[in-house]
Coordinates of C-alpha atoms and ligand atoms in Angstrom, one line a residue:
X93 CA 0.0 -0.6 0.1
X94 CA 1.2 3.2 -0.4
X95 CA 2.9 4.8 2.7
X96 CA 2.5 8.3 3.3
X97 CA 5.8 9.7 3.7
X98 CA 5.3 12.6 7.0
X99 CA 6.7 16.1 7.0
X100 CA 7.8 16.6 10.8
X101 CA 8.7 19.2 12.5
X102 CA 12.5 18.0 10.7
X103 CA 12.3 18.3 7.9
X104 CA 9.1 21.4 8.3
X105 CA 9.5 23.8 5.7
X106 CA 10.2 24.0 1.8
X107 CA 13.7 22.5 1.9
X108 CA 12.8 19.4 0.7
X109 CA 9.6 20.6 -1.5
X110 CA 10.7 21.4 -5.5
X111 CA 8.0 22.6 -6.8
X112 CA 7.2 21.5 -10.7
X113 CA 4.9 20.6 -12.9
X114 CA 4.6 17.9 -11.8
X115 CA 3.6 17.9 -8.1
X116 CA 1.5 19.5 -6.0
X117 CA 1.7 21.8 -2.1
X118 CA -2.0 22.8 -1.3
X119 CA -2.2 24.1 2.1
X120 CA -5.6 24.7 4.0
X121 CA -6.0 26.7 6.8
X122 CA -9.1 27.9 9.0
X123 CA -6.9 31.0 10.0
X124 CA -9.8 32.5 12.4
X125 CA -11.4 35.7 12.2
X126 CA -10.2 38.3 14.1
X127 CA -13.4 40.0 14.4
X128 CA -14.4 36.4 15.7
X129 CA -11.3 35.8 17.6
X130 CA -10.8 38.4 19.7
X131 CA -14.7 39.1 19.8
X132 CA -16.6 35.8 19.7
X133 CA -15.2 32.3 20.5
X134 CA -14.5 33.0 23.7
X135 CA -11.6 31.4 23.9
X136 CA -10.6 29.8 28.1
X137 CA -7.3 29.6 28.8
X138 CA -6.1 32.0 25.1
X139 CA -3.7 35.6 27.4
X140 CA -6.3 38.7 24.9
X141 CA -3.0 39.5 23.7
X142 CA -2.2 36.4 21.6
X143 CA -5.3 37.8 20.1
X144 CA -4.3 40.9 19.6
X145 CA -3.8 41.5 15.3
X146 CA -0.2 43.1 15.0
X147 CA 1.3 39.6 16.9
X148 CA -1.3 37.1 14.8
X149 CA -1.2 38.1 11.2
X150 CA 3.1 38.1 12.1
X151 CA 2.7 33.7 12.9
X152 CA -0.4 33.4 10.5
X153 CA 1.8 34.7 7.7
X154 CA 5.2 33.2 8.8
X155 CA 2.5 29.9 8.7
X156 CA 1.3 30.7 4.9
X157 CA 4.5 31.3 3.8
X158 CA 7.2 28.3 5.4
X159 CA 5.9 25.4 3.8
X160 CA 5.8 27.4 0.7
X161 CA 2.6 25.9 -1.4
X162 CA 1.7 26.0 -4.1
X163 CA -1.8 27.5 -3.7
X164 CA -3.5 28.3 -0.3
X165 CA -6.6 27.8 0.9
X166 CA -8.1 29.1 3.6
X167 CA -11.3 30.0 6.0
X168 CA -13.0 32.9 8.0
X169 CA -10.2 35.4 6.1
X170 CA -11.4 39.0 7.0
X171 CA -7.8 40.6 6.3
X172 CA -7.7 39.2 2.4
X173 CA -6.2 42.9 1.6
X174 CA -3.4 42.1 4.6
X175 CA -2.5 38.6 3.5
X176 CA -2.8 39.7 -0.2
X177 CA -0.8 42.7 -0.1
X178 CA 2.3 40.7 1.5
X179 CA 1.7 37.8 0.0
X180 CA 2.1 39.4 -3.4
X181 CA 5.9 40.0 -2.5
X182 CA 6.5 36.1 -2.2
X183 CA 4.5 35.4 -5.8
X184 CA 0.9 34.8 -5.0
X185 CA -2.4 36.4 -6.3
X186 CA -5.5 35.0 -4.7
X187 CA -8.8 35.7 -5.0
X188 CA -12.0 36.0 -1.5
X189 CA -15.3 35.8 -0.8
X190 CA -17.4 36.9 1.1
X191 CA -20.3 35.3 3.5
X192 CA -23.5 37.4 2.6
X193 CA -24.0 37.9 5.9
X194 CA -21.1 37.8 7.9
X195 CA -21.6 37.2 11.7
X196 CA -18.0 39.2 12.2
X197 CA -20.8 42.0 10.5
X198 CA -22.1 42.5 14.1
X199 CA -18.8 42.9 15.6
X200 CA -18.1 46.2 16.6
X201 CA -15.0 46.8 15.0
X202 CA -15.0 44.6 12.3
X203 CA -13.5 45.0 9.8
X204 CA -15.4 43.7 6.9
X205 CA -16.8 40.4 6.3
X206 CA -15.0 37.0 6.8
X207 CA -14.8 34.4 3.8
X208 CA -12.7 31.7 2.0
X209 CA -9.5 32.6 -0.1
X210 CA -7.3 31.2 -2.3
X211 CA -4.4 32.0 -3.3
X212 CA -1.2 30.3 -6.3
X213 CA 1.9 30.7 -7.6
X214 CA 1.8 33.1 -10.6
X215 CA 5.3 32.1 -12.2
X216 CA 3.6 28.3 -11.7
X217 CA 0.2 29.3 -12.5
X218 CA -2.7 30.7 -14.8
X219 CA -5.8 31.2 -13.6
X220 CA -8.4 30.5 -16.0
X221 CA -11.5 30.5 -14.5
X222 CA -12.5 31.6 -11.2
X223 CA -16.3 30.6 -10.1
X224 CA -18.3 31.2 -6.5
X225 CA -21.5 30.0 -5.3
X226 CA -23.5 30.4 -2.0
X227 CA -24.7 27.1 -1.6
X228 CA -27.1 26.2 -1.0
X229 CA -29.7 23.1 1.0
X230 CA -33.0 22.5 -0.5
X231 CA -32.7 25.4 -2.9
X232 CA -32.2 28.1 -0.4
X233 CA -29.9 29.9 -0.3
X234 CA -27.4 29.6 3.1
X235 CA -25.3 32.2 4.4
X236 CA -22.0 29.7 3.5
X237 CA -20.7 30.0 0.5
X238 CA -17.4 28.7 -2.0
X239 CA -15.0 29.6 -4.2
X240 CA -13.4 27.2 -6.7
X241 CA -10.5 28.4 -9.3
X242 CA -9.9 26.2 -12.2
X243 CA -6.2 26.7 -12.5
X244 CA -3.1 25.9 -15.4
X245 CA -0.2 24.9 -14.8
X246 CA 2.3 27.3 -17.0
X247 CA 4.8 24.7 -18.1
X248 CA 2.5 21.8 -19.3
X249 CA -0.8 23.1 -19.5
X250 CA -2.2 20.5 -17.2
X251 CA -5.4 22.1 -15.0
X252 CA -6.6 21.3 -12.3
X253 CA -9.4 22.4 -9.9
X254 CA -8.9 23.7 -6.7
X255 CA -12.5 24.4 -4.0
X256 CA -12.3 26.1 -1.0
X257 CA -15.7 26.7 1.5
X258 CA -16.4 26.9 5.3
X259 CA -20.0 24.8 6.2
X260 CA -22.4 25.6 8.7
X261 CA -21.1 25.2 12.4
X262 CA -22.1 23.9 15.7
X263 CA -24.1 20.6 16.7
X264 CA -26.6 18.2 16.0
X265 CA -28.5 16.2 13.7
X266 CA -30.6 19.1 12.1
X267 CA -26.9 21.2 11.9
X268 CA -25.0 18.3 10.2
X269 CA -28.7 17.3 7.5
X270 CA -27.6 21.0 6.7
X271 CA -24.4 20.4 5.8
X272 CA -24.9 17.5 4.4
X273 CA -27.6 19.1 1.7
X274 CA -24.3 22.1 1.3
X275 CA -21.7 19.5 0.7
X276 CA -24.5 17.6 -1.9
X277 CA -24.5 21.1 -3.7
X278 CA -20.7 21.8 -3.5
X279 CA -20.2 18.6 -5.4
X280 CA -22.2 19.4 -8.0
X281 CA -21.1 23.2 -8.1
X282 CA -17.9 21.1 -8.4
X283 CA -19.0 18.8 -11.2
X284 CA -20.5 21.6 -13.1
X285 CA -16.8 23.5 -13.2
X286 CA -14.4 21.0 -13.3
X287 CA -15.2 17.8 -15.4
X288 CA -12.7 15.7 -15.2
X289 CA -9.8 17.5 -14.3
X290 CA -7.8 17.0 -11.1
X291 CA -9.5 17.9 -8.1
X292 CA -8.7 19.8 -4.6
X293 CA -11.1 20.3 -2.8
X294 CA -10.5 21.4 1.1
X295 CA -11.8 23.4 3.3
X296 CA -13.8 23.9 6.9
X297 CA -15.9 20.9 6.8
X298 CA -17.4 21.2 10.2
X299 CA -17.7 17.3 10.1
X300 CA -16.2 15.3 11.8
X301 CA -16.0 11.4 10.0
X302 CA -19.1 9.6 11.0
X303 CA -21.1 13.1 9.9
X304 CA -23.2 11.7 6.7
X305 CA -21.1 14.3 4.4
X306 CA -17.9 12.6 5.1
X307 CA -19.6 9.5 3.8
X308 CA -21.1 12.3 0.8
X309 CA -18.4 13.5 -0.3
X310 CA -15.4 10.8 -0.6
X311 CA -18.6 7.1 -1.5
X312 CA -21.3 8.7 -2.9
X313 CA -19.8 11.2 -5.1
X314 CA -19.1 10.8 -9.1
X315 CA -16.5 12.6 -8.8
X316 CA -14.6 10.0 -7.1
X317 CA -13.0 12.0 -4.1
X318 CA -10.4 10.3 -1.3
X319 CA -9.4 12.3 2.0
X320 CA -5.5 13.6 2.0
X321 CA -5.4 12.5 6.1
X322 CA -6.5 9.9 5.5
X323 CA -5.1 8.2 2.9
X324 CA -2.0 6.6 4.6
X325 CA -3.3 2.9 3.5
X326 CA -0.8 1.1 6.1
X327 CA -3.6 -1.0 7.4
X328 CA -7.4 -2.0 6.5
X329 CA -9.5 0.4 8.9
X330 CA -12.1 2.8 6.2
X331 CA -11.3 6.2 4.9
X332 CA -12.9 7.8 8.4
X333 CA -10.9 5.7 10.8
X334 CA -7.6 7.1 9.4
X335 CA -8.8 10.6 9.6
X336 CA -6.4 12.6 12.3
X337 CA -7.6 12.1 15.4
X338 CA -7.8 16.6 15.3
X339 CA -8.1 19.0 13.2
X340 CA -8.8 21.8 16.0
X341 CA -8.2 21.9 20.1
X342 CA -9.6 24.5 21.9
X343 CA -11.0 25.1 25.1
X344 CA -14.0 27.2 25.5
X345 CA -16.4 27.3 29.3
X346 CA -17.9 23.8 28.6
X347 CA -14.6 22.2 28.1
X348 CA -12.0 20.9 25.2
X349 CA -13.0 20.5 22.0
X350 CA -11.2 18.5 20.1
X351 CA -11.5 17.0 16.8
X352 CA -11.7 16.3 12.7
X353 CA -13.3 19.1 10.2
X354 CA -10.8 19.7 8.3
X355 CA -10.5 18.4 5.3
X356 CA -8.6 17.9 1.7
X357 CA -10.1 16.2 -0.8
X358 CA -9.2 15.3 -3.7
X359 CA -9.5 13.1 -7.6
X360 CA -8.3 9.5 -6.5
X361 CA -7.4 9.2 -10.3
X362 CA -5.5 12.2 -11.4
X363 CA -3.7 13.1 -7.8
X364 CA -1.9 10.5 -5.7
X365 CA -0.8 11.9 -2.3
X366 CA 3.2 12.1 -1.8
X367 CA 3.5 13.4 1.5
X368 CA 1.0 15.5 4.7
X369 CA 1.9 17.5 7.5
X370 CA 1.4 16.0 10.8
X371 CA -0.4 17.6 13.1
X372 CA 1.1 18.6 16.4
X373 CA 1.2 16.8 19.2
X374 CA -1.2 17.6 22.6
X375 CA 2.7 18.2 23.9
X376 CA 4.0 20.3 21.6
X377 CA 0.3 22.2 21.3
X378 CA 0.4 22.3 25.6
X379 CA -1.6 22.9 27.4
X380 CA -3.8 25.9 27.4
X381 CA -4.6 24.4 23.9
X382 CA -5.6 26.9 20.8
X383 CA -4.9 29.2 19.8
X384 CA -2.2 30.9 21.9
X385 CA 1.4 32.8 21.1
X386 CA 2.9 29.4 19.2
X387 CA -0.4 28.7 17.1
X388 CA -3.0 32.2 15.6
X389 CA -5.5 30.1 15.3
X390 CA -7.8 27.5 16.5
X391 CA -7.5 25.1 13.5
X392 CA -4.0 24.3 12.7
X393 CA -3.0 24.2 9.5
X394 CA -2.9 21.2 6.9
X395 CA -0.4 21.3 4.0
X396 CA -0.4 17.8 1.0
X397 CA 2.3 17.2 -1.4
X398 CA -0.2 16.1 -4.2
X399 CA 1.9 14.1 -7.8
X400 CA -0.3 15.4 -10.1
X401 CA -0.6 11.5 -12.8
X402 CA -2.4 11.3 -16.4
X403 CA -4.7 13.4 -17.2
X404 CA -7.7 12.0 -18.4
X405 CA -9.6 15.3 -20.3
Ligands
NDP535 P1 -22.3 29.5 11.7 O1 -22.6 28.8 13.0 O2 -21.5 29.0 10.6 O3 -21.2 30.1 13.0 C1 -20.4 30.8 12.5 C2 -18.4 31.6 13.2 O4 -18.8 30.9 14.5 C3 -17.6 30.2 12.9 O5 -17.2 31.0 12.2 C4 -17.0 30.0 13.4 O6 -16.1 29.1 13.6 C5 -17.7 30.4 14.7 N1 -18.1 29.2 16.0 C6 -18.9 28.4 15.7 N2 -19.1 27.5 17.4 C7 -18.6 28.9 17.9 C8 -19.1 29.2 19.1 N3 -19.1 27.5 20.2 N4 -18.7 30.2 19.9 C9 -18.3 31.0 19.0 N5 -18.2 30.6 17.7 C10 -18.3 29.6 16.8 O7 -23.2 30.8 11.0 P2 -23.1 31.2 10.5 O8 -21.7 31.9 9.5 O9 -24.7 30.5 10.1 O10 -23.1 32.7 10.6 C11 -23.9 32.7 12.0 C12 -25.6 34.4 12.0 O11 -26.0 34.9 13.1 C13 -25.4 34.3 10.5 O12 -26.2 35.0 9.8 C14 -25.5 35.9 11.1 O13 -26.1 37.0 10.6 C15 -26.4 35.9 12.7 N6 -26.7 36.9 13.1 C16 -25.5 37.4 14.3 C17 -26.0 38.4 14.9 C18 -25.4 38.6 16.2 O14 -25.7 39.8 16.6 N7 -24.5 37.9 16.1 C19 -27.4 39.2 14.8 C20 -28.5 38.1 13.9 C21 -28.1 37.2 13.1 P3 -16.0 27.2 13.3 O15 -16.1 26.8 11.5 O16 -14.5 27.8 12.8 O17 -16.0 27.2 13.7
CA536 CA1 -14.8 29.1 14.2

């Protein structure tokens, strides 16, 4: 079976990754909206100073730049202009799609709505098209969005599709049904625009692997998708059981919240997972969990190296 080379703290960074027309490094991250993190989330053990934009923003940039991803997919972006300005100096360009009625609007001193963003390396790709979608639940628009880009690898002409989303939050049976409906709409949207080209579909799905949407995406879709972090095929466990134990780990008044809700899905027939970045250990994270002075978001970044395989186009 496939043996994943795990990127760990030692190989962290760009030194082991040489971008080529035949590979792809994707970074997926809910960076925590500045307005929500400071005024809404109520992280019980996170010092207020760690949530100041002036300290957080450099940690966010550092993490984005550290891995030299070819493509960066972000959620809870409410400082797109800052990110865009800094990432431009590193050779990236990007796009932002706001949530229609972002909860940030209701926060005093907000910096505008939060939403999803995709950045890509301009020397490697040219943009073929970008599409946005307000996700629908039973044909009614919700407050969640998706951003899709078709990118052409300049050197080979190979086209790939990248889509990111941030699905409805909160727990409960109804909410997991709503997320599943958003997932079906998302797959339909992606199917319409990406055809059979290699696809990466990543984001904060706000759903654990046991939720219906996980199967909707990995089993029921004609797009032939698998989850990158669960593709470690070294035992007979199902995909859902192979997911990492957490992608977010925070402490609220009601207790610790430690679970897996962020994913990088990819098309199995045209992409191959070469490596994934390991999540930090509990010890590295520290007893007060995140965000913290070391980790600027309550979610961890996921990084995956793909080989671009034979194209079915
Ligand atoms: P979601 O339920 O999807 O959540 C919005 C944000 O809240 C997410 O970024 C989510 O982060 C975060 N979140 C999740 N759980 C918690 C928690 N326990 N404590 C704090 N933050 C949490 O919201 P919607 O996009 O559907 O928007 C919420 C609605 O609230 C909007 O429609 C807005 O108009 C509405 N509203 C708010 C008002 C206000 O005064 N606050 C007034 C009127 C309307 P993550 O995904 O990382 O979990
Ligand atoms: Ca959040």
